[in-house]
PDB file of C-alpha atoms and ligand atoms in Angstrom:
ATOM      1  CA  MET A   1      11.861  19.831   7.506  1.00 87.00           C
ATOM      2  CA  ARG A   2      11.453  16.148   6.394  1.00 95.00           C
ATOM      3  CA  PRO A   3      14.367  15.127   4.282  1.00 96.00           C
ATOM      4  CA  PHE A   4      12.832  11.747   3.914  1.00 98.00           C
ATOM      5  CA  VAL A   5       9.755  12.837   2.067  1.00 98.00           C
ATOM      6  CA  LEU A   6      10.595  13.941  -1.525  1.00 98.00           C
ATOM      7  CA  ALA A   7       7.432  15.983  -1.899  1.00 98.00           C
ATOM      8  CA  ALA A   8       8.196  17.919   1.352  1.00 97.00           C
ATOM      9  CA  THR A   9      11.936  18.626   0.758  1.00 97.00           C
ATOM     10  CA  ASN A  10      13.927  20.812  -1.772  1.00 97.00           C
ATOM     11  CA  TRP A  11      16.874  20.663  -4.036  1.00 97.00           C
ATOM     12  CA  LYS A  12      19.200  22.245  -1.403  1.00 97.00           C
ATOM     13  CA  ALA A  13      18.572  19.221   0.782  1.00 96.00           C
ATOM     14  CA  VAL A  14      18.539  16.646  -1.988  1.00 97.00           C
ATOM     15  CA  LYS A  15      21.515  17.797  -4.027  1.00 96.00           C
ATOM     16  CA  ASP A  16      24.207  16.347  -1.891  1.00 94.00           C
ATOM     17  CA  GLN A  17      22.251  13.712   0.198  1.00 96.00           C
ATOM     18  CA  LYS A  18      23.104  10.089  -0.355  1.00 97.00           C
ATOM     19  CA  PHE A  19      19.918   8.005  -0.459  1.00 98.00           C
ATOM     20  CA  GLU A  20      20.100   4.247  -0.187  1.00 98.00           C
ATOM     21  CA  LEU A  21      16.457   3.438  -0.586  1.00 98.00           C
ATOM     22  CA  ALA A  22      13.511   4.881  -2.510  1.00 98.00           C
ATOM     23  CA  VAL A  23       9.916   3.958  -1.273  1.00 98.00           C
ATOM     24  CA  LEU A  24       6.973   4.278  -3.480  1.00 98.00           C
ATOM     25  CA  PRO A  25       3.558   4.155  -1.860  1.00 98.00           C
ATOM     26  CA  TRP A  26       0.943   2.971  -4.104  1.00 98.00           C
ATOM     27  CA  GLY A  27      -2.892   2.929  -3.488  1.00 98.00           C
ATOM     28  CA  ALA A  28      -6.176   3.165  -5.421  1.00 98.00           C
ATOM     29  CA  THR A  29      -9.018   5.472  -5.960  1.00 98.00           C
ATOM     30  CA  GLU A  30     -12.205   3.521  -5.289  1.00 97.00           C
ATOM     31  CA  ALA A  31     -15.402   3.433  -3.331  1.00 97.00           C
ATOM     32  CA  HIS A  32     -15.003   2.194   0.265  1.00 97.00           C
ATOM     33  CA  ASN A  33     -18.627   1.309   1.539  1.00 97.00           C
ATOM     34  CA  TYR A  34     -20.736   4.366   2.233  1.00 97.00           C
ATOM     35  CA  HIS A  35     -18.701   5.788   4.933  1.00 98.00           C
ATOM     36  CA  LEU A  36     -15.009   6.048   3.885  1.00 98.00           C
ATOM     37  CA  PRO A  37     -13.508   8.288   1.206  1.00 98.00           C
ATOM     38  CA  PHE A  38     -12.372   7.133  -2.195  1.00 98.00           C
ATOM     39  CA  ALA A  39      -8.856   7.995  -1.325  1.00 98.00           C
ATOM     40  CA  THR A  40      -8.766   5.627   1.814  1.00 98.00           C
ATOM     41  CA  ASP A  41      -5.986   3.360   0.391  1.00 98.00           C
ATOM     42  CA  ASN A  42      -3.889   6.383  -0.546  1.00 98.00           C
ATOM     43  CA  ILE A  43      -4.273   8.158   2.760  1.00 98.00           C
ATOM     44  CA  MET A  44      -3.369   4.970   4.793  1.00 98.00           C
ATOM     45  CA  VAL A  45      -0.449   4.003   2.538  1.00 98.00           C
ATOM     46  CA  GLU A  46       1.061   7.552   2.442  1.00 98.00           C
ATOM     47  CA  ARG A  47       0.765   8.060   6.158  1.00 98.00           C
ATOM     48  CA  ILE A  48       2.377   4.560   6.926  1.00 98.00           C
ATOM     49  CA  ALA A  49       5.186   5.306   4.492  1.00 98.00           C
ATOM     50  CA  GLU A  50       5.983   8.748   5.862  1.00 98.00           C
ATOM     51  CA  GLU A  51       5.787   7.624   9.463  1.00 98.00           C
ATOM     52  CA  ALA A  52       7.841   4.508   8.981  1.00 98.00           C
ATOM     53  CA  ALA A  53      10.416   6.591   7.024  1.00 98.00           C
ATOM     54  CA  ARG A  54      10.630   9.152   9.873  1.00 98.00           C
ATOM     55  CA  MET A  55      11.384   6.445  12.384  1.00 98.00           C
ATOM     56  CA  ALA A  56      13.788   4.722   9.990  1.00 98.00           C
ATOM     57  CA  TRP A  57      15.639   8.058   9.272  1.00 98.00           C
ATOM     58  CA  GLY A  58      16.042   8.548  13.029  1.00 97.00           C
ATOM     59  CA  LYS A  59      17.806   5.155  13.197  1.00 97.00           C
ATOM     60  CA  GLY A  60      20.212   6.328  10.355  1.00 97.00           C
ATOM     61  CA  ALA A  61      18.473   4.942   7.277  1.00 98.00           C
ATOM     62  CA  LYS A  62      18.881   6.871   4.142  1.00 98.00           C
ATOM     63  CA  VAL A  63      15.437   6.508   2.835  1.00 98.00           C
ATOM     64  CA  VAL A  64      13.263   8.889   0.632  1.00 98.00           C
ATOM     65  CA  VAL A  65       9.555   8.486   0.200  1.00 98.00           C
ATOM     66  CA  LEU A  66       8.289   9.268  -3.313  1.00 98.00           C
ATOM     67  CA  PRO A  67       4.783  10.805  -3.975  1.00 98.00           C
ATOM     68  CA  THR A  68       1.974   8.264  -3.744  1.00 98.00           C
ATOM     69  CA  ILE A  69       0.571   6.855  -6.947  1.00 98.00           C
ATOM     70  CA  PRO A  70      -3.130   7.345  -6.548  1.00 98.00           C
ATOM     71  CA  PHE A  71      -4.633   4.951  -8.899  1.00 98.00           C
ATOM     72  CA  GLY A  72      -4.538   1.129  -8.748  1.00 98.00           C
ATOM     73  CA  VAL A  73      -5.818  -2.016 -10.569  1.00 98.00           C
ATOM     74  CA  ASN A  74      -9.678  -2.030 -10.469  1.00 97.00           C
ATOM     75  CA  THR A  75     -10.367  -4.192 -13.308  1.00 96.00           C
ATOM     76  CA  GLY A  76     -13.165  -6.062 -11.500  1.00 94.00           C
ATOM     77  CA  GLN A  77     -14.929  -2.693 -10.584  1.00 93.00           C
ATOM     78  CA  MET A  78     -15.476  -0.880 -13.777  1.00 93.00           C
ATOM     79  CA  ASP A  79     -19.181  -0.695 -13.147  1.00 94.00           C
ATOM     80  CA  ILE A  80     -18.684   1.155  -9.829  1.00 95.00           C
ATOM     81  CA  LYS A  81     -19.063   4.890 -10.527  1.00 95.00           C
ATOM     82  CA  ILE A  82     -15.769   6.834 -10.904  1.00 95.00           C
ATOM     83  CA  ASN A  83     -13.649   3.864  -9.644  1.00 96.00           C
ATOM     84  CA  ILE A  84     -10.412   4.604 -11.569  1.00 96.00           C
ATOM     85  CA  ASN A  85      -8.553   1.741 -13.165  1.00 97.00           C
ATOM     86  CA  LEU A  86      -4.926   1.463 -14.077  1.00 97.00           C
ATOM     87  CA  ASN A  87      -4.003  -1.718 -15.902  1.00 98.00           C
ATOM     88  CA  PRO A  88      -1.229  -3.912 -14.789  1.00 97.00           C
ATOM     89  CA  SER A  89       0.717  -2.880 -18.137  1.00 98.00           C
ATOM     90  CA  THR A  90       0.235   0.756 -17.233  1.00 98.00           C
ATOM     91  CA  GLN A  91       1.785   0.093 -13.888  1.00 98.00           C
ATOM     92  CA  PHE A  92       4.588  -1.638 -15.396  1.00 98.00           C
ATOM     93  CA  SER A  93       5.348   1.442 -17.550  1.00 98.00           C
ATOM     94  CA  ILE A  94       5.132   3.719 -14.530  1.00 98.00           C
ATOM     95  CA  LEU A  95       7.610   1.564 -12.665  1.00 98.00           C
ATOM     96  CA  ASP A  96       9.967   1.347 -15.707  1.00 98.00           C
ATOM     97  CA  ASP A  97      10.205   5.170 -15.860  1.00 98.00           C
ATOM     98  CA  ILE A  98      10.627   5.668 -12.148  1.00 98.00           C
ATOM     99  CA  ILE A  99      13.377   2.956 -11.795  1.00 98.00           C
ATOM    100  CA  ASP A 100      15.138   4.276 -14.676  1.00 98.00           C
ATOM    101  CA  VAL A 101      15.554   7.573 -12.786  1.00 98.00           C
ATOM    102  CA  LEU A 102      16.679   5.869  -9.623  1.00 98.00           C
ATOM    103  CA  ASN A 103      19.131   3.719 -11.582  1.00 98.00           C
ATOM    104  CA  ARG A 104      20.600   6.744 -13.176  1.00 98.00           C
ATOM    105  CA  HIS A 105      21.148   8.457  -9.756  1.00 97.00           C
ATOM    106  CA  GLY A 106      22.642   5.533  -7.932  1.00 97.00           C
ATOM    107  CA  ILE A 107      19.557   4.758  -5.676  1.00 98.00           C
ATOM    108  CA  PHE A 108      19.727   1.040  -6.171  1.00 98.00           C
ATOM    109  CA  LYS A 109      17.155  -0.141  -3.545  1.00 98.00           C
ATOM    110  CA  PHE A 110      13.481   0.328  -4.292  1.00 98.00           C
ATOM    111  CA  LEU A 111      10.509  -0.650  -2.198  1.00 98.00           C
ATOM    112  CA  ILE A 112       6.982  -0.505  -3.566  1.00 98.00           C
ATOM    113  CA  LEU A 113       4.794   0.008  -0.434  1.00 98.00           C
ATOM    114  CA  ASN A 114       1.425  -1.368  -1.546  1.00 98.00           C
ATOM    115  CA  GLY A 115      -2.103  -0.443   0.085  1.00 98.00           C
ATOM    116  CA  HIS A 116      -4.479  -2.034  -2.398  1.00 97.00           C
ATOM    117  CA  GLY A 117      -5.411  -5.730  -2.895  1.00 95.00           C
ATOM    118  CA  GLY A 118      -5.826  -5.329  -6.685  1.00 96.00           C
ATOM    119  CA  ASN A 119      -2.135  -4.205  -7.058  1.00 98.00           C
ATOM    120  CA  ASP A 120       0.202  -7.224  -7.585  1.00 97.00           C
ATOM    121  CA  TYR A 121       3.903  -6.349  -8.395  1.00 98.00           C
ATOM    122  CA  LYS A 122       5.561  -9.819  -8.246  1.00 98.00           C
ATOM    123  CA  GLN A 123       5.731 -10.383 -12.098  1.00 98.00           C
ATOM    124  CA  ILE A 124       6.465  -6.726 -12.882  1.00 98.00           C
ATOM    125  CA  ILE A 125       9.428  -6.808 -10.464  1.00 98.00           C
ATOM    126  CA  ARG A 126      10.783  -9.997 -12.066  1.00 98.00           C
ATOM    127  CA  GLU A 127      10.660  -8.407 -15.522  1.00 98.00           C
ATOM    128  CA  LEU A 128      12.178  -5.033 -14.366  1.00 98.00           C
ATOM    129  CA  GLY A 129      14.795  -6.877 -12.417  1.00 98.00           C
ATOM    130  CA  LEU A 130      15.940  -8.396 -15.650  1.00 98.00           C
ATOM    131  CA  LYS A 131      16.011  -5.019 -17.344  1.00 98.00           C
ATOM    132  CA  TYR A 132      17.936  -3.171 -14.503  1.00 98.00           C
ATOM    133  CA  PRO A 133      20.420  -5.720 -13.042  1.00 97.00           C
ATOM    134  CA  ARG A 134      21.885  -3.294 -10.525  1.00 97.00           C
ATOM    135  CA  MET A 135      18.682  -2.544  -8.915  1.00 98.00           C
ATOM    136  CA  PHE A 136      17.099  -4.433  -5.946  1.00 98.00           C
ATOM    137  CA  ILE A 137      13.432  -4.076  -6.235  1.00 98.00           C
ATOM    138  CA  CYS A 138      10.977  -5.441  -3.611  1.00 98.00           C
ATOM    139  CA  SER A 139       7.293  -4.874  -2.638  1.00 98.00           C
ATOM    140  CA  CYS A 140       5.431  -5.075   0.613  1.00 98.00           C
ATOM    141  CA  ASN A 141       1.555  -5.132   1.214  1.00 98.00           C
ATOM    142  CA  TRP A 142       1.342  -3.284   4.473  1.00 98.00           C
ATOM    143  CA  TYR A 143      -2.032  -4.849   5.402  1.00 97.00           C
ATOM    144  CA  GLN A 144      -0.263  -8.291   5.448  1.00 97.00           C
ATOM    145  CA  SER A 145       2.306  -7.170   8.018  1.00 97.00           C
ATOM    146  CA  PHE A 146       0.360  -7.905  11.066  1.00 97.00           C
ATOM    147  CA  ASP A 147      -2.376 -10.325  12.449  1.00 96.00           C
ATOM    148  CA  ASN A 148      -5.704  -8.805  12.040  1.00 96.00           C
ATOM    149  CA  SER A 149      -7.237 -10.709  14.864  1.00 96.00           C
ATOM    150  CA  SER A 150      -4.892  -9.240  17.369  1.00 94.00           C
ATOM    151  CA  PHE A 151      -6.418  -5.770  16.991  1.00 97.00           C
ATOM    152  CA  PHE A 152      -9.878  -6.366  15.462  1.00 97.00           C
ATOM    153  CA  GLU A 153     -12.951  -8.460  16.148  1.00 96.00           C
ATOM    154  CA  LYS A 154     -14.036  -8.939  12.325  1.00 94.00           C
ATOM    155  CA  ALA A 155     -11.956  -9.646   9.312  1.00 90.00           C
ATOM    156  CA  GLY A 156     -13.058  -8.410   5.913  1.00 92.00           C
ATOM    157  CA  GLY A 157     -10.698  -6.811   3.517  1.00 91.00           C
ATOM    158  CA  HIS A 158     -12.323  -3.792   2.117  1.00 95.00           C
ATOM    159  CA  ALA A 159     -13.694  -0.819   4.221  1.00 96.00           C
ATOM    160  CA  ASP A 160     -13.805  -3.245   6.930  1.00 96.00           C
ATOM    161  CA  GLU A 161     -13.186  -2.857  10.783  1.00 97.00           C
ATOM    162  CA  MET A 162      -9.489  -2.519  10.236  1.00 98.00           C
ATOM    163  CA  GLU A 163      -9.554   0.111   7.583  1.00 98.00           C
ATOM    164  CA  THR A 164     -12.424   2.097   9.295  1.00 98.00           C
ATOM    165  CA  SER A 165     -10.398   2.128  12.536  1.00 98.00           C
ATOM    166  CA  MET A 166      -7.285   3.326  10.782  1.00 98.00           C
ATOM    167  CA  MET A 167      -9.142   6.112   9.031  1.00 98.00           C
ATOM    168  CA  GLN A 168     -10.928   7.115  12.297  1.00 98.00           C
ATOM    169  CA  PHE A 169      -7.518   7.473  13.764  1.00 98.00           C
ATOM    170  CA  LEU A 170      -5.673   9.198  10.810  1.00 98.00           C
ATOM    171  CA  VAL A 171      -8.386  11.440   9.224  1.00 98.00           C
ATOM    172  CA  PRO A 172     -11.532  11.510  11.444  1.00 98.00           C
ATOM    173  CA  ASP A 173     -13.036  14.409   9.493  1.00 98.00           C
ATOM    174  CA  LEU A 174     -13.189  12.250   6.403  1.00 98.00           C
ATOM    175  CA  VAL A 175     -15.157   9.349   7.928  1.00 98.00           C
ATOM    176  CA  LEU A 176     -18.964   9.267   8.214  1.00 98.00           C
ATOM    177  CA  PRO A 177     -20.703   8.163  11.512  1.00 97.00           C
ATOM    178  CA  LEU A 178     -20.880   4.329  11.535  1.00 97.00           C
ATOM    179  CA  ASN A 179     -24.648   4.235  11.403  1.00 96.00           C
ATOM    180  CA  GLU A 180     -24.277   5.581   7.840  1.00 97.00           C
ATOM    181  CA  ALA A 181     -22.202   2.559   6.825  1.00 96.00           C
ATOM    182  CA  GLY A 182     -23.473  -0.459   5.023  1.00 95.00           C
ATOM    183  CA  LYS A 183     -23.104  -3.831   6.536  1.00 96.00           C
ATOM    184  CA  GLY A 184     -20.104  -4.846   4.308  1.00 95.00           C
ATOM    185  CA  GLU A 185     -21.591  -8.372   3.620  1.00 96.00           C
ATOM    186  CA  GLY A 186     -19.470 -10.157   1.218  1.00 93.00           C
ATOM    187  CA  LYS A 187     -20.536 -13.087  -0.816  1.00 95.00           C
ATOM    188  CA  LYS A 188     -18.493 -16.214  -1.300  1.00 94.00           C
ATOM    189  CA  PHE A 189     -17.671 -17.994  -4.594  1.00 96.00           C
ATOM    190  CA  ARG A 190     -19.883 -21.227  -5.178  1.00 97.00           C
ATOM    191  CA  ILE A 191     -16.672 -22.969  -6.094  1.00 97.00           C
ATOM    192  CA  LYS A 192     -14.885 -24.600  -3.123  1.00 97.00           C
ATOM    193  CA  ALA A 193     -11.231 -24.169  -4.199  1.00 97.00           C
ATOM    194  CA  LEU A 194     -11.802 -20.451  -4.935  1.00 97.00           C
ATOM    195  CA  ASN A 195     -12.923 -19.924  -1.331  1.00 94.00           C
ATOM    196  CA  GLU A 196     -10.064 -21.995   0.028  1.00 95.00           C
ATOM    197  CA  LYS A 197      -7.774 -19.683  -2.100  1.00 93.00           C
ATOM    198  CA  TRP A 198      -5.714 -22.461  -3.704  1.00 97.00           C
ATOM    199  CA  ALA A 199      -7.437 -21.522  -6.965  1.00 98.00           C
ATOM    200  CA  TRP A 200      -7.928 -17.947  -7.847  1.00 96.00           C
ATOM    201  CA  ALA A 201     -10.277 -15.740  -9.917  1.00 96.00           C
ATOM    202  CA  GLU A 202     -11.000 -12.032  -9.913  1.00 95.00           C
ATOM    203  CA  ARG A 203     -14.213 -11.105  -8.163  1.00 94.00           C
ATOM    204  CA  ARG A 204     -16.973  -9.072  -9.912  1.00 94.00           C
ATOM    205  CA  TRP A 205     -17.214  -6.647  -7.011  1.00 94.00           C
ATOM    206  CA  THR A 206     -20.704  -5.533  -7.603  1.00 93.00           C
ATOM    207  CA  GLN A 207     -21.893  -9.185  -7.675  1.00 94.00           C
ATOM    208  CA  VAL A 208     -20.044  -9.806  -4.291  1.00 94.00           C
ATOM    209  CA  THR A 209     -21.215  -6.919  -2.182  1.00 94.00           C
ATOM    210  CA  ASN A 210     -24.068  -4.465  -2.198  1.00 94.00           C
ATOM    211  CA  ASP A 211     -22.408  -1.370  -0.597  1.00 95.00           C
ATOM    212  CA  THR A 212     -18.939  -1.858  -2.089  1.00 96.00           C
ATOM    213  CA  GLY A 213     -17.582  -2.949   1.321  1.00 96.00           C
ATOM    214  CA  ILE A 214     -16.503  -6.417   2.585  1.00 96.00           C
ATOM    215  CA  GLY A 215     -16.282  -6.694   6.115  1.00 96.00           C
ATOM    216  CA  ASP A 216     -18.571  -5.361   9.018  1.00 96.00           C
ATOM    217  CA  PRO A 217     -17.050  -1.931  10.051  1.00 97.00           C
ATOM    218  CA  SER A 218     -19.412  -1.625  13.088  1.00 96.00           C
ATOM    219  CA  ALA A 219     -16.958  -2.373  15.845  1.00 97.00           C
ATOM    220  CA  ALA A 220     -14.273   0.041  14.523  1.00 97.00           C
ATOM    221  CA  THR A 221     -12.657   2.646  16.897  1.00 98.00           C
ATOM    222  CA  PRO A 222      -9.888   5.168  16.435  1.00 98.00           C
ATOM    223  CA  GLU A 223      -7.982   3.450  19.349  1.00 98.00           C
ATOM    224  CA  LYS A 224      -7.907   0.194  17.553  1.00 98.00           C
ATOM    225  CA  GLY A 225      -6.750   2.081  14.504  1.00 98.00           C
ATOM    226  CA  GLU A 226      -3.816   3.844  16.421  1.00 98.00           C
ATOM    227  CA  LYS A 227      -2.611   0.532  17.961  1.00 98.00           C
ATOM    228  CA  CYS A 228      -2.659  -1.179  14.571  1.00 98.00           C
ATOM    229  CA  PHE A 229      -0.937   1.954  12.992  1.00 98.00           C
ATOM    230  CA  ARG A 230       1.835   1.801  15.577  1.00 98.00           C
ATOM    231  CA  GLU A 231       2.483  -1.898  14.926  1.00 98.00           C
ATOM    232  CA  VAL A 232       2.464  -1.468  11.157  1.00 98.00           C
ATOM    233  CA  THR A 233       4.750   1.601  11.113  1.00 98.00           C
ATOM    234  CA  ASP A 234       7.142  -0.047  13.634  1.00 98.00           C
ATOM    235  CA  LYS A 235       7.317  -3.132  11.229  1.00 98.00           C
ATOM    236  CA  ILE A 236       7.637  -1.175   8.027  1.00 98.00           C
ATOM    237  CA  SER A 237      10.276   1.160   9.615  1.00 98.00           C
ATOM    238  CA  ASN A 238      12.434  -1.853  10.495  1.00 98.00           C
ATOM    239  CA  LEU A 239      12.061  -3.204   6.991  1.00 98.00           C
ATOM    240  CA  MET A 240      13.263   0.218   5.602  1.00 98.00           C
ATOM    241  CA  THR A 241      16.119   0.287   8.102  1.00 98.00           C
ATOM    242  CA  GLU A 242      17.226  -3.223   7.072  1.00 98.00           C
ATOM    243  CA  LEU A 243      17.084  -2.459   3.419  1.00 98.00           C
ATOM    244  CA  SER A 244      18.847   0.810   3.643  1.00 98.00           C
ATOM    245  CA  ALA A 245      21.726  -1.016   5.428  1.00 98.00           C
ATOM    246  CA  ALA A 246      21.822  -3.983   3.181  1.00 98.00           C
ATOM    247  CA  ASP A 247      24.503  -4.929   0.706  1.00 98.00           C
ATOM    248  CA  ILE A 248      22.562  -5.987  -2.394  1.00 97.00           C
ATOM    249  CA  ASN A 249      25.340  -8.090  -3.570  1.00 96.00           C
ATOM    250  CA  ASN A 250      25.378 -10.108  -0.355  1.00 97.00           C
ATOM    251  CA  MET A 251      21.697 -10.823   0.582  1.00 96.00           C
ATOM    252  CA  TYR A 252      21.854 -14.355   1.759  1.00 97.00           C
ATOM    253  CA  GLU A 253      23.042 -16.270   4.630  1.00 96.00           C
TER     254      GLU A 253
HETATM  255 ZN1  LIG B   1      -8.997  -0.071   1.082  1.00 69.19          ZN
END
């Protein structure tokens, strides 16, 4: 039994269990080059959340992983067939309802574990923090928890060497052979500040890439994916353990 995964546990186990921290994995449903499944972000974030929670539970953390939200913000990709978009305001409503439940049941620490670049929770957390003052709400983009260059030759960001390696390790049956993948060539903005990332605009995805990928996946291997997965789950489990033990009325030193 896995008492730290809500979808896999039962009322008997949950009824009298004290949970300190709820974790919500959040992904997206979108094309990932030709070779990775639409659920790529959901599969990775869920497996990371569950493995990290397993490790944290073993260290005494009272953590529960909620079911993954499978749709993310894909406003820049509405011309890509069946990419599903949730607007940020919809995400706000979903989080408001989930946090209302946690708040009623005395689970005052909440971590959104994010696996999709279009999802951005900062402003939502600010507003919901105002509405639920007893809650400590935080978010983590798992893909920013490690240095890409220490595992992979090429950076990218979408269906790249990192995501392909992780998926080859986690769900090899869902990954096409790499000779069927596109090159994942991504165009840059013509405006300098936007490329240097001190100015920001949303990218029109179909104008940036031909195959929906950004990042060359050709050097991906499941071995690289496993090493990266171990590093990420180690880090996220430490985050969960610290959050579980934290006194939310005494967070600073
Ligand atoms: Zn992805």
